mmCIF file of C-alpha atoms and ligand atoms in Angstrom:
data_model
loop_
_atom_site.group_PDB
_atom_site.id
_atom_site.type_symbol
_atom_site.label_atom_id
_atom_site.label_comp_id
_atom_site.label_asym_id
_atom_site.label_seq_id
_atom_site.Cartn_x
_atom_site.Cartn_y
_atom_site.Cartn_z
ATOM 1 C CA UNK A 24 109.643 -129.025 172.726
ATOM 2 C CA UNK A 25 109.711 -130.401 176.250
ATOM 3 C CA UNK A 26 111.421 -133.669 177.115
ATOM 4 C CA UNK A 27 110.769 -134.552 180.749
ATOM 5 C CA UNK A 28 110.865 -130.883 181.627
ATOM 6 C CA UNK A 29 114.105 -130.046 179.727
ATOM 7 C CA UNK A 30 113.826 -127.586 176.901
ATOM 8 C CA UNK A 31 115.434 -128.898 173.726
ATOM 9 C CA UNK A 32 114.346 -126.060 171.489
ATOM 10 C CA UNK A 33 117.078 -125.720 168.866
ATOM 11 C CA UNK A 34 118.310 -129.329 169.057
ATOM 12 C CA UNK A 35 118.240 -129.510 165.274
ATOM 13 C CA UNK A 36 119.783 -126.085 164.743
ATOM 14 C CA UNK A 37 123.152 -127.128 163.355
ATOM 15 C CA UNK A 38 125.687 -129.934 163.628
ATOM 16 C CA UNK A 39 128.113 -127.906 165.731
ATOM 17 C CA UNK A 40 125.740 -127.230 168.617
ATOM 18 C CA UNK A 41 123.814 -130.476 168.453
ATOM 19 C CA UNK A 42 126.113 -132.539 170.692
ATOM 20 C CA UNK A 43 125.905 -130.292 173.699
ATOM 21 C CA UNK A 44 122.192 -129.695 173.294
ATOM 22 C CA UNK A 45 121.530 -133.429 173.051
ATOM 23 C CA UNK A 46 123.682 -134.062 176.096
ATOM 24 C CA UNK A 47 121.504 -131.590 177.905
ATOM 25 C CA UNK A 48 118.367 -133.328 176.641
ATOM 26 C CA UNK A 49 119.361 -136.765 177.920
ATOM 27 C CA UNK A 50 120.677 -135.551 181.266
ATOM 28 C CA UNK A 51 118.356 -136.938 183.935
ATOM 29 C CA UNK A 52 115.829 -134.289 184.827
ATOM 30 C CA UNK A 53 113.748 -134.188 187.962
ATOM 31 C CA UNK A 54 110.306 -135.509 187.053
ATOM 32 C CA UNK A 55 107.680 -132.791 187.036
ATOM 33 C CA UNK A 56 105.300 -132.481 189.939
ATOM 34 C CA UNK A 57 101.938 -134.229 190.011
ATOM 35 C CA UNK A 58 99.281 -131.534 190.267
ATOM 36 C CA UNK A 59 96.476 -132.614 192.582
ATOM 37 C CA UNK A 60 93.394 -130.396 192.472
ATOM 38 C CA UNK A 61 91.327 -130.502 195.645
ATOM 39 C CA UNK A 62 87.819 -129.357 194.785
ATOM 40 C CA UNK A 63 86.133 -129.478 198.167
ATOM 41 C CA UNK A 64 83.843 -127.392 200.392
ATOM 42 C CA UNK A 65 85.800 -125.244 202.837
ATOM 43 C CA UNK A 66 82.806 -123.131 203.875
ATOM 44 C CA UNK A 67 79.124 -123.784 204.596
ATOM 45 C CA UNK A 68 77.379 -126.794 206.100
ATOM 46 C CA UNK A 69 79.981 -129.262 204.692
ATOM 47 C CA UNK A 70 83.113 -127.190 205.500
ATOM 48 C CA UNK A 71 84.410 -129.615 208.099
ATOM 49 C CA UNK A 72 83.937 -132.550 205.721
ATOM 50 C CA UNK A 73 86.184 -130.901 203.117
ATOM 51 C CA UNK A 74 88.898 -130.167 205.631
ATOM 52 C CA UNK A 75 88.808 -133.688 207.036
ATOM 53 C CA UNK A 76 88.981 -135.304 203.590
ATOM 54 C CA UNK A 77 92.024 -133.173 202.775
ATOM 55 C CA UNK A 78 93.726 -134.184 206.033
ATOM 56 C CA UNK A 79 93.171 -137.871 205.322
ATOM 57 C CA UNK A 80 94.469 -137.545 201.785
ATOM 58 C CA UNK A 81 97.604 -135.705 202.922
ATOM 59 C CA UNK A 82 98.200 -138.356 205.565
ATOM 60 C CA UNK A 83 98.217 -141.157 202.958
ATOM 61 C CA UNK A 84 100.786 -139.289 200.864
ATOM 62 C CA UNK A 85 102.862 -138.389 203.913
ATOM 63 C CA UNK A 86 103.467 -142.121 204.393
ATOM 64 C CA UNK A 87 105.529 -141.928 201.184
ATOM 65 C CA UNK A 88 107.377 -138.708 202.009
ATOM 66 C CA UNK A 89 104.576 -136.612 200.539
ATOM 67 C CA UNK A 90 105.228 -138.043 197.067
ATOM 68 C CA UNK A 91 103.370 -140.086 194.465
ATOM 69 C CA UNK A 92 105.510 -142.787 192.850
ATOM 70 C CA UNK A 93 108.560 -140.680 193.688
ATOM 71 C CA UNK A 94 107.134 -137.514 192.133
ATOM 72 C CA UNK A 95 106.660 -134.351 194.168
ATOM 73 C CA UNK A 96 103.081 -133.184 194.561
ATOM 74 C CA UNK A 97 101.705 -129.715 193.963
ATOM 75 C CA UNK A 98 98.364 -129.126 195.664
ATOM 76 C CA UNK A 99 95.806 -126.765 194.165
ATOM 77 C CA UNK A 100 92.955 -126.030 196.571
ATOM 78 C CA UNK A 101 89.564 -124.745 195.500
ATOM 79 C CA UNK A 102 86.603 -124.028 197.781
ATOM 80 C CA UNK A 103 83.541 -125.238 195.884
ATOM 81 C CA UNK A 104 81.209 -123.933 198.654
ATOM 82 C CA UNK A 105 78.876 -126.899 197.941
ATOM 83 C CA UNK A 106 77.358 -124.600 195.336
ATOM 84 C CA UNK A 107 76.197 -126.343 192.134
ATOM 85 C CA UNK A 108 75.723 -122.962 190.407
ATOM 86 C CA UNK A 109 79.462 -122.290 190.584
ATOM 87 C CA UNK A 110 80.583 -125.871 190.007
ATOM 88 C CA UNK A 111 81.050 -125.893 186.248
ATOM 89 C CA UNK A 112 83.265 -122.779 186.274
ATOM 90 C CA UNK A 113 85.211 -124.104 189.267
ATOM 91 C CA UNK A 114 85.941 -127.487 187.689
ATOM 92 C CA UNK A 115 86.914 -125.814 184.389
ATOM 93 C CA UNK A 116 89.320 -123.539 186.227
ATOM 94 C CA UNK A 117 91.129 -126.523 187.718
ATOM 95 C CA UNK A 118 91.330 -128.305 184.374
ATOM 96 C CA UNK A 119 92.013 -125.450 181.968
ATOM 97 C CA UNK A 120 93.814 -122.825 184.036
ATOM 98 C CA UNK A 121 95.566 -124.840 186.728
ATOM 99 C CA UNK A 122 96.012 -127.858 184.459
ATOM 100 C CA UNK A 123 95.712 -130.358 187.286
ATOM 101 C CA UNK A 124 96.539 -134.028 186.629
ATOM 102 C CA UNK A 125 93.741 -135.228 188.886
ATOM 103 C CA UNK A 126 90.671 -133.705 190.501
ATOM 104 C CA UNK A 127 89.927 -134.973 193.988
ATOM 105 C CA UNK A 128 86.344 -133.877 194.470
ATOM 106 C CA UNK A 129 83.883 -133.502 195.916
ATOM 107 C CA UNK A 130 81.457 -133.766 198.862
ATOM 108 C CA UNK A 131 78.154 -132.413 197.473
ATOM 109 C CA UNK A 132 76.320 -134.574 194.941
ATOM 110 C CA UNK A 133 74.936 -131.653 192.909
ATOM 111 C CA UNK A 134 78.444 -130.226 192.492
ATOM 112 C CA UNK A 135 79.649 -133.712 191.519
ATOM 113 C CA UNK A 136 77.216 -133.803 188.607
ATOM 114 C CA UNK A 137 78.841 -130.652 187.210
ATOM 115 C CA UNK A 138 82.364 -132.029 187.695
ATOM 116 C CA UNK A 139 81.295 -135.133 185.779
ATOM 117 C CA UNK A 140 80.417 -133.053 182.699
ATOM 118 C CA UNK A 141 83.774 -131.273 182.759
ATOM 119 C CA UNK A 142 85.881 -134.426 183.176
ATOM 120 C CA UNK A 143 83.832 -136.193 180.496
ATOM 121 C CA UNK A 144 85.147 -133.573 178.060
ATOM 122 C CA UNK A 145 88.687 -133.152 179.371
ATOM 123 C CA UNK A 146 89.239 -136.822 180.344
ATOM 124 C CA UNK A 147 90.927 -135.645 183.532
ATOM 125 C CA UNK A 148 91.244 -138.346 186.175
ATOM 126 C CA UNK A 149 88.678 -137.704 188.923
ATOM 127 C CA UNK A 150 88.610 -139.411 192.310
ATOM 128 C CA UNK A 151 85.421 -138.855 194.292
ATOM 129 C CA UNK A 152 86.207 -138.823 198.023
ATOM 130 C CA UNK A 153 82.599 -138.454 199.167
ATOM 131 C CA UNK A 154 79.628 -137.477 196.962
ATOM 132 C CA UNK A 155 77.394 -140.531 196.600
ATOM 133 C CA UNK A 156 75.090 -139.509 193.728
ATOM 134 C CA UNK A 157 74.179 -142.561 191.671
ATOM 135 C CA UNK A 158 74.336 -141.166 188.132
ATOM 136 C CA UNK A 159 78.113 -140.608 188.094
ATOM 137 C CA UNK A 160 78.776 -144.322 188.463
ATOM 138 C CA UNK A 161 75.572 -145.555 186.841
ATOM 139 C CA UNK A 162 74.172 -144.207 183.563
ATOM 140 C CA UNK A 163 76.697 -141.331 183.320
ATOM 141 C CA UNK A 164 79.728 -143.395 184.335
ATOM 142 C CA UNK A 165 83.158 -142.687 182.841
ATOM 143 C CA UNK A 166 86.438 -144.640 182.550
ATOM 144 C CA UNK A 167 88.328 -141.781 184.261
ATOM 145 C CA UNK A 168 86.066 -141.410 187.340
ATOM 146 C CA UNK A 169 86.499 -143.576 190.457
ATOM 147 C CA UNK A 170 84.770 -143.334 193.812
ATOM 148 C CA UNK A 171 86.488 -144.116 197.114
ATOM 149 C CA UNK A 172 83.512 -143.411 199.355
ATOM 150 C CA UNK A 173 80.049 -145.018 198.904
ATOM 151 C CA UNK A 174 76.909 -144.653 196.840
ATOM 152 C CA UNK A 175 73.971 -142.980 198.578
ATOM 153 C CA UNK A 176 71.952 -146.215 198.535
ATOM 154 C CA UNK A 177 74.660 -148.323 200.175
ATOM 155 C CA UNK A 178 73.907 -147.237 203.758
ATOM 156 C CA UNK A 179 70.160 -146.725 203.320
ATOM 157 C CA UNK A 180 69.379 -150.007 201.550
ATOM 158 C CA UNK A 181 70.794 -151.742 204.609
ATOM 159 C CA UNK A 182 68.815 -149.646 207.110
ATOM 160 C CA UNK A 183 65.270 -150.915 206.508
ATOM 161 C CA UNK A 184 65.764 -154.440 207.805
ATOM 162 C CA UNK A 185 67.230 -153.130 211.079
ATOM 163 C CA UNK A 186 64.247 -150.809 211.524
ATOM 164 C CA UNK A 187 61.621 -153.480 210.935
ATOM 165 C CA UNK A 188 63.445 -155.791 213.354
ATOM 166 C CA UNK A 189 63.013 -152.995 215.925
ATOM 167 C CA UNK A 190 59.258 -152.862 215.194
ATOM 168 C CA UNK A 191 59.443 -149.637 213.191
ATOM 169 C CA UNK A 192 56.947 -150.658 210.485
ATOM 170 C CA UNK A 193 55.545 -147.247 209.514
ATOM 171 C CA UNK A 194 58.168 -144.591 208.943
ATOM 172 C CA UNK A 195 58.471 -141.020 207.743
ATOM 173 C CA UNK A 196 61.466 -140.269 205.512
ATOM 174 C CA UNK A 197 63.022 -136.781 205.589
ATOM 175 C CA UNK A 198 65.998 -135.265 203.794
ATOM 176 C CA UNK A 199 67.376 -132.285 201.887
ATOM 177 C CA UNK A 200 65.966 -131.709 198.427
ATOM 178 C CA UNK A 201 68.997 -132.412 196.254
ATOM 179 C CA UNK A 202 70.470 -135.454 194.439
ATOM 180 C CA UNK A 203 72.071 -137.020 197.533
ATOM 181 C CA UNK A 204 68.722 -136.919 199.338
ATOM 182 C CA UNK A 205 66.836 -138.405 196.402
ATOM 183 C CA UNK A 206 69.334 -141.251 195.958
ATOM 184 C CA UNK A 207 69.389 -141.996 199.697
ATOM 185 C CA UNK A 208 65.616 -142.324 199.529
ATOM 186 C CA UNK A 209 65.876 -144.690 196.571
ATOM 187 C CA UNK A 210 67.997 -147.059 198.666
ATOM 188 C CA UNK A 211 65.778 -146.657 201.713
ATOM 189 C CA UNK A 212 62.604 -147.379 199.730
ATOM 190 C CA UNK A 213 64.115 -150.555 198.339
ATOM 191 C CA UNK A 214 65.445 -151.946 201.620
ATOM 192 C CA UNK A 215 62.600 -150.865 203.875
ATOM 193 C CA UNK A 216 59.722 -152.016 201.714
ATOM 194 C CA UNK A 217 61.452 -155.329 201.012
ATOM 195 C CA UNK A 218 61.743 -155.827 204.778
ATOM 196 C CA UNK A 219 57.994 -155.203 205.150
ATOM 197 C CA UNK A 220 58.018 -151.526 206.164
ATOM 198 C CA UNK A 221 55.754 -148.765 204.818
ATOM 199 C CA UNK A 222 56.883 -145.207 204.167
ATOM 200 C CA UNK A 223 53.933 -143.103 205.275
ATOM 201 C CA UNK A 224 55.357 -139.796 203.988
ATOM 202 C CA UNK A 225 58.477 -138.531 202.201
ATOM 203 C CA UNK A 226 59.445 -135.044 203.387
ATOM 204 C CA UNK A 227 61.965 -132.600 201.924
ATOM 205 C CA UNK A 228 63.728 -129.422 203.036
ATOM 206 C CA UNK A 229 65.603 -127.204 200.531
ATOM 207 C CA UNK A 230 69.404 -127.576 200.678
ATOM 208 C CA UNK A 231 71.137 -126.270 202.800
ATOM 209 C CA UNK A 232 68.261 -124.888 204.877
ATOM 210 C CA UNK A 233 68.185 -125.816 208.551
ATOM 211 C CA UNK A 234 64.693 -124.565 209.159
ATOM 212 C CA UNK A 235 63.140 -127.887 210.172
ATOM 213 C CA UNK A 236 60.071 -126.477 211.918
ATOM 214 C CA UNK A 237 57.479 -127.459 209.305
ATOM 215 C CA UNK A 238 58.750 -131.026 208.837
ATOM 216 C CA UNK A 239 58.962 -131.606 212.583
ATOM 217 C CA UNK A 240 55.372 -130.420 212.990
ATOM 218 C CA UNK A 241 54.271 -132.793 210.261
ATOM 219 C CA UNK A 242 56.119 -135.703 211.890
ATOM 220 C CA UNK A 243 54.397 -134.844 215.158
ATOM 221 C CA UNK A 244 50.990 -135.031 213.456
ATOM 222 C CA UNK A 245 51.713 -138.212 211.479
ATOM 223 C CA UNK A 246 52.892 -140.126 214.566
ATOM 224 C CA UNK A 247 54.917 -142.754 212.669
ATOM 225 C CA UNK A 248 56.732 -145.627 214.433
ATOM 226 C CA UNK A 249 60.052 -144.035 213.410
ATOM 227 C CA UNK A 250 61.753 -141.408 211.270
ATOM 228 C CA UNK A 251 64.576 -142.178 208.836
ATOM 229 C CA UNK A 252 66.716 -139.458 207.287
ATOM 230 C CA UNK A 253 69.766 -138.309 205.390
ATOM 231 C CA UNK A 254 71.405 -135.170 206.808
ATOM 232 C CA UNK A 255 75.076 -134.448 207.442
ATOM 233 C CA UNK A 256 77.548 -131.859 208.674
ATOM 234 C CA UNK A 257 76.287 -128.752 210.489
ATOM 235 C CA UNK A 258 72.769 -129.347 209.176
ATOM 236 C CA UNK A 259 72.761 -132.819 210.710
ATOM 237 C CA UNK A 260 73.643 -131.426 214.136
ATOM 238 C CA UNK A 261 70.836 -128.880 213.870
ATOM 239 C CA UNK A 262 68.338 -131.561 212.824
ATOM 240 C CA UNK A 263 69.158 -133.797 215.797
ATOM 241 C CA UNK A 264 68.976 -130.853 218.207
ATOM 242 C CA UNK A 265 65.681 -129.594 216.811
ATOM 243 C CA UNK A 266 64.276 -133.141 216.888
ATOM 244 C CA UNK A 267 65.120 -133.373 220.571
ATOM 245 C CA UNK A 268 63.868 -129.850 221.321
ATOM 246 C CA UNK A 269 60.534 -130.704 219.661
ATOM 247 C CA UNK A 270 60.168 -133.503 222.219
ATOM 248 C CA UNK A 271 60.363 -136.257 219.593
ATOM 249 C CA UNK A 272 63.572 -138.038 220.620
ATOM 250 C CA UNK A 273 61.994 -140.342 223.213
ATOM 251 C CA UNK A 274 58.687 -140.775 221.402
ATOM 252 C CA UNK A 275 59.614 -141.487 217.769
ATOM 253 C CA UNK A 276 63.025 -143.164 217.281
ATOM 254 C CA UNK A 277 65.276 -141.469 214.732
ATOM 255 C CA UNK A 278 67.288 -143.545 212.229
ATOM 256 C CA UNK A 279 69.563 -142.458 209.430
ATOM 257 C CA UNK A 280 72.402 -143.182 207.112
ATOM 258 C CA UNK A 281 75.397 -142.843 209.388
ATOM 259 C CA UNK A 282 76.513 -139.454 208.067
ATOM 260 C CA UNK A 283 74.000 -137.992 210.500
ATOM 261 C CA UNK A 284 76.139 -138.921 213.494
ATOM 262 C CA UNK A 285 79.660 -138.765 211.959
ATOM 263 C CA UNK A 286 82.190 -136.352 213.388
ATOM 264 C CA UNK A 287 79.488 -134.438 215.252
ATOM 265 C CA UNK A 288 78.767 -136.385 218.429
ATOM 266 C CA UNK A 289 80.313 -133.961 220.894
ATOM 267 C CA UNK A 290 78.515 -131.042 219.233
ATOM 268 C CA UNK A 291 75.216 -132.941 219.114
ATOM 269 C CA UNK A 292 75.383 -133.944 222.793
ATOM 270 C CA UNK A 293 72.381 -135.836 224.150
ATOM 271 C CA UNK A 294 70.356 -135.241 220.973
ATOM 272 C CA UNK A 295 72.279 -138.020 219.200
ATOM 273 C CA UNK A 296 72.096 -140.635 221.981
ATOM 274 C CA UNK A 297 70.354 -143.832 220.891
ATOM 275 C CA UNK A 298 70.195 -143.010 217.174
ATOM 276 C CA UNK A 299 70.666 -146.149 215.052
ATOM 277 C CA UNK A 300 72.441 -145.714 211.722
ATOM 278 C CA UNK A 301 74.137 -147.670 208.941
ATOM 279 C CA UNK A 302 77.539 -146.744 207.502
ATOM 280 C CA UNK A 303 80.759 -148.179 206.072
ATOM 281 C CA UNK A 304 82.809 -147.067 209.096
ATOM 282 C CA UNK A 305 82.766 -146.596 212.835
ATOM 283 C CA UNK A 306 85.439 -144.967 214.963
ATOM 284 C CA UNK A 307 85.301 -147.899 217.375
ATOM 285 C CA UNK A 308 86.247 -150.652 214.894
ATOM 286 C CA UNK A 309 88.780 -152.661 216.851
ATOM 287 C CA UNK A 310 91.159 -153.624 214.049
ATOM 288 C CA UNK A 311 94.861 -152.865 214.296
ATOM 289 C CA UNK A 312 94.609 -150.978 211.007
ATOM 290 C CA UNK A 313 91.944 -148.643 212.390
ATOM 291 C CA UNK A 314 93.833 -148.187 215.647
ATOM 292 C CA UNK A 315 97.035 -147.166 213.866
ATOM 293 C CA UNK A 316 95.148 -144.857 211.529
ATOM 294 C CA UNK A 317 93.348 -143.125 214.377
ATOM 295 C CA UNK A 318 96.531 -142.750 216.402
ATOM 296 C CA UNK A 319 98.504 -141.108 213.588
ATOM 297 C CA UNK A 320 95.625 -138.945 212.376
ATOM 298 C CA UNK A 321 94.778 -137.574 215.801
ATOM 299 C CA UNK A 322 98.435 -136.799 216.512
ATOM 300 C CA UNK A 323 98.901 -135.104 213.136
ATOM 301 C CA UNK A 324 95.729 -133.037 213.038
ATOM 302 C CA UNK A 325 94.834 -132.676 216.733
ATOM 303 C CA UNK A 326 91.318 -133.952 216.102
ATOM 304 C CA UNK A 327 89.569 -137.307 215.975
ATOM 305 C CA UNK A 328 89.131 -138.816 212.481
ATOM 306 C CA UNK A 329 85.708 -139.761 211.140
ATOM 307 C CA UNK A 330 84.382 -141.446 207.998
ATOM 308 C CA UNK A 331 85.358 -138.446 205.854
ATOM 309 C CA UNK A 332 88.970 -138.662 207.050
ATOM 310 C CA UNK A 333 88.962 -142.358 206.130
ATOM 311 C CA UNK A 334 87.584 -141.602 202.672
ATOM 312 C CA UNK A 335 90.264 -138.948 202.101
ATOM 313 C CA UNK A 336 92.930 -141.344 203.320
ATOM 314 C CA UNK A 337 91.671 -144.107 201.029
ATOM 315 C CA UNK A 338 91.665 -141.659 198.106
ATOM 316 C CA UNK A 339 95.351 -141.075 198.772
ATOM 317 C CA UNK A 340 96.005 -144.829 198.991
ATOM 318 C CA UNK A 341 94.196 -145.413 195.696
ATOM 319 C CA UNK A 342 96.079 -142.647 193.899
ATOM 320 C CA UNK A 343 99.356 -144.000 195.258
ATOM 321 C CA UNK A 344 98.545 -147.489 193.967
ATOM 322 C CA UNK A 345 97.579 -146.151 190.553
ATOM 323 C CA UNK A 346 100.670 -144.032 190.090
ATOM 324 C CA UNK A 347 103.016 -146.711 191.362
ATOM 325 C CA UNK A 348 101.592 -149.131 188.775
ATOM 326 C CA UNK A 349 102.626 -146.745 185.950
ATOM 327 C CA UNK A 350 105.876 -145.580 187.604
ATOM 328 C CA UNK A 351 104.411 -142.086 187.886
ATOM 329 C CA UNK A 352 103.637 -141.808 184.170
ATOM 330 C CA UNK A 353 100.023 -140.675 184.002
ATOM 331 C CA UNK A 354 100.175 -140.799 180.208
ATOM 332 C CA UNK A 355 99.817 -144.596 180.459
ATOM 333 C CA UNK A 356 96.067 -144.237 180.779
ATOM 334 C CA UNK A 357 94.998 -147.833 180.130
ATOM 335 C CA UNK A 358 97.476 -149.198 182.620
ATOM 336 C CA UNK A 359 96.539 -146.529 185.161
ATOM 337 C CA UNK A 360 92.806 -147.236 184.917
ATOM 338 C CA UNK A 361 93.496 -150.964 185.009
ATOM 339 C CA UNK A 362 95.385 -150.549 188.284
ATOM 340 C CA UNK A 363 92.620 -148.423 189.804
ATOM 341 C CA UNK A 364 89.980 -150.906 188.661
ATOM 342 C CA UNK A 365 91.710 -153.857 190.263
ATOM 343 C CA UNK A 366 92.662 -152.001 193.450
ATOM 344 C CA UNK A 367 92.127 -153.525 196.856
ATOM 345 C CA UNK A 368 92.383 -150.908 199.589
ATOM 346 C CA UNK A 369 93.555 -151.883 203.051
ATOM 347 C CA UNK A 370 91.416 -149.253 204.728
ATOM 348 C CA UNK A 371 90.700 -148.362 208.363
ATOM 349 C CA UNK A 372 87.069 -149.226 207.496
ATOM 350 C CA UNK A 373 88.117 -152.781 206.549
ATOM 351 C CA UNK A 374 89.492 -154.056 203.236
ATOM 352 C CA UNK A 375 87.459 -153.043 200.211
ATOM 353 C CA UNK A 376 87.846 -153.552 196.490
ATOM 354 C CA UNK A 377 86.895 -151.402 193.549
ATOM 355 C CA UNK A 378 83.689 -152.651 191.931
ATOM 356 C CA UNK A 379 83.006 -152.931 188.198
ATOM 357 C CA UNK A 380 81.253 -149.559 188.067
ATOM 358 C CA UNK A 381 84.087 -147.870 190.050
ATOM 359 C CA UNK A 382 82.523 -147.874 193.526
ATOM 360 C CA UNK A 383 83.823 -149.522 196.700
ATOM 361 C CA UNK A 384 82.485 -152.980 197.453
ATOM 362 C CA UNK A 385 82.301 -152.801 201.217
ATOM 363 C CA UNK A 386 80.717 -153.881 204.478
ATOM 364 C CA UNK A 387 78.017 -151.696 206.003
ATOM 365 C CA UNK A 388 77.983 -151.577 209.797
ATOM 366 C CA UNK A 389 74.928 -151.199 211.998
ATOM 367 C CA UNK A 390 75.697 -148.628 214.676
ATOM 368 C CA UNK A 391 74.001 -147.041 217.671
ATOM 369 C CA UNK A 392 75.117 -143.891 219.444
ATOM 370 C CA UNK A 393 75.939 -144.656 223.048
ATOM 371 C CA UNK A 394 77.855 -142.362 225.400
ATOM 372 C CA UNK A 395 79.044 -140.208 222.526
ATOM 373 C CA UNK A 396 80.338 -143.091 220.362
ATOM 374 C CA UNK A 397 79.006 -144.754 217.216
ATOM 375 C CA UNK A 398 79.041 -148.278 218.704
ATOM 376 C CA UNK A 399 78.975 -151.158 216.224
ATOM 377 C CA UNK A 400 76.001 -153.406 216.988
ATOM 378 C CA UNK A 401 76.151 -155.578 213.884
ATOM 379 C CA UNK A 402 76.987 -155.846 210.212
ATOM 380 C CA UNK A 403 73.983 -154.650 208.194
ATOM 381 C CA UNK A 404 75.391 -155.797 204.828
ATOM 382 C CA UNK A 405 78.469 -157.778 203.840
ATOM 383 C CA UNK A 406 80.564 -156.809 200.774
ATOM 384 C CA UNK A 407 77.766 -154.638 199.405
ATOM 385 C CA UNK A 408 78.155 -153.577 195.775
ATOM 386 C CA UNK A 409 76.176 -150.812 194.112
ATOM 387 C CA UNK A 410 74.117 -152.103 191.176
ATOM 388 C CA UNK A 411 76.035 -149.815 188.791
ATOM 389 C CA UNK A 412 72.918 -150.041 186.656
ATOM 390 C CA UNK A 413 73.169 -148.439 183.239
ATOM 391 C CA UNK A 414 76.956 -148.197 183.403
ATOM 392 C CA UNK A 415 78.477 -149.553 180.225
ATOM 393 C CA UNK A 416 81.874 -149.962 181.854
ATOM 394 C CA UNK A 417 80.489 -152.907 183.725
HETATM 395 C C1 PHB B 766 76.469 -135.833 199.072
HETATM 396 O O1 PHB B 766 76.020 -134.725 198.721
HETATM 397 O O2 PHB B 766 76.648 -136.746 198.249
HETATM 398 C C2 PHB B 766 76.821 -136.089 200.496
HETATM 399 C C3 PHB B 766 77.107 -135.028 201.344
HETATM 400 C C4 PHB B 766 77.438 -135.275 202.675
HETATM 401 C C5 PHB B 766 77.499 -136.580 203.136
HETATM 402 C C6 PHB B 766 77.215 -137.646 202.291
HETATM 403 C C7 PHB B 766 76.863 -137.395 200.958
HETATM 404 O O3 PHB B 766 77.825 -136.827 204.399
#
C-alpha cells in the first residue's frame, strides 16, 4: 500500500510493530512529483513550434519555482514528429508506460485526433497548446480535454470581412490537406461568403509537402482578386517565398490566418511584407503584460517569443490555476475540471476565459506585416467563441 509515497506494507502485521510502522506512515512525506508529458513535434516542419511551446510552458512554471501547487514537476518529452501514423502508440506510451498525470499536446491536428482517442479511454487530463481541429472540442469533446490556443475557424472566420473591405471579392483558398486545413477553410467559407466574397477555387497540397508549383500555376491562371491560406512553420516560409518568386506578391494580395507570418518574419524576408492576417496575438501588442512577457522570455531563451510561446505560457498558467484549486491533488477531478472551466487567463495576448466547450474566448487581431513586424491594424473579432457545436459538455 502507498500512503502519500510512504510504504506501509506490514502495518497490520502484529501489535508490537504497529506503533513504529504507523508513526512512519503519518510522518509528513514529500508529495510525489507531477508528471507532465510533453507530446510535441521536435522535428519536421513544426519543430520550432514544439520547442517554443515548451519554452513558454516552462516559463510559466518557473514563476512558481518550477513547481505546481508546491509539487515538484517531472517532465517527460516525446517527439511526435507531427506524424498521425505514430500518434496512437506515442500517446499510449505516455499514459501507460510513463504514467503521466497530464499530456500537454500537441501542434498537429491529425495527431491531436489520435491523442483524443487515447485520453477518452484513460481519462488522462489533456491540455492542447496548439492544434485547432474542431472535432476535439465539438462532437468528440471530453470533460478532461481543454484547449489553450484557438480553434482553426477562429482566425479565418474573421478574415473574410477584412478582405472584402479591401476589394478582394473573388479569392482562391489554398492549404495543406489535413484536418487543420479543412477546418480553417470551414471558418473562411463562413466569414468570407457572409461578407459577400466568392471562393473561386479551393486548392490543397498534401501535408507536409512544400512543392507548391502546381497550385501557384493554377492561381496564376485563375487570376483571383486575392489568395487566402493556412500554412505555418517551415512550410509557411516556403509558401511565401515561392509566392514571391512566382511574381504573384505584387499582383495578387496574399491573406492568411496569422500562423503564416508567426515567428518566421526574419526568415521570410521581403516575401512576407504587406501580408494581412488574423490571429489572437501580435508581438507588438502594447500592454504591460505583453511587454513583461516578451522581456523575460527573450532573456531566458535568447529568442523572440511568438504566438506559440504565448500558448505554451498560457498552458502553464492554466495548469497552475487548476492544481492550486485542488491543492495539488489531481484525484479531485470534479474540482479540478471546475477550476479549469472557470479559468480566466491573464495572457500576453489579452485576458481570455475558458468557453463552455473548453476553448479560449478571445479577441482576434487584424494584422499586416510591415518592416518585419506583425503590426496590429484593427480588431477583427471581439471575444470570439467557437460554436462548440455538437459538444454535450456545453
Ligand atoms: C494544426 O495542425 O492544428 C496547426 C498547426 C500549426 C499551426 C496551427 C494549427 O500554426
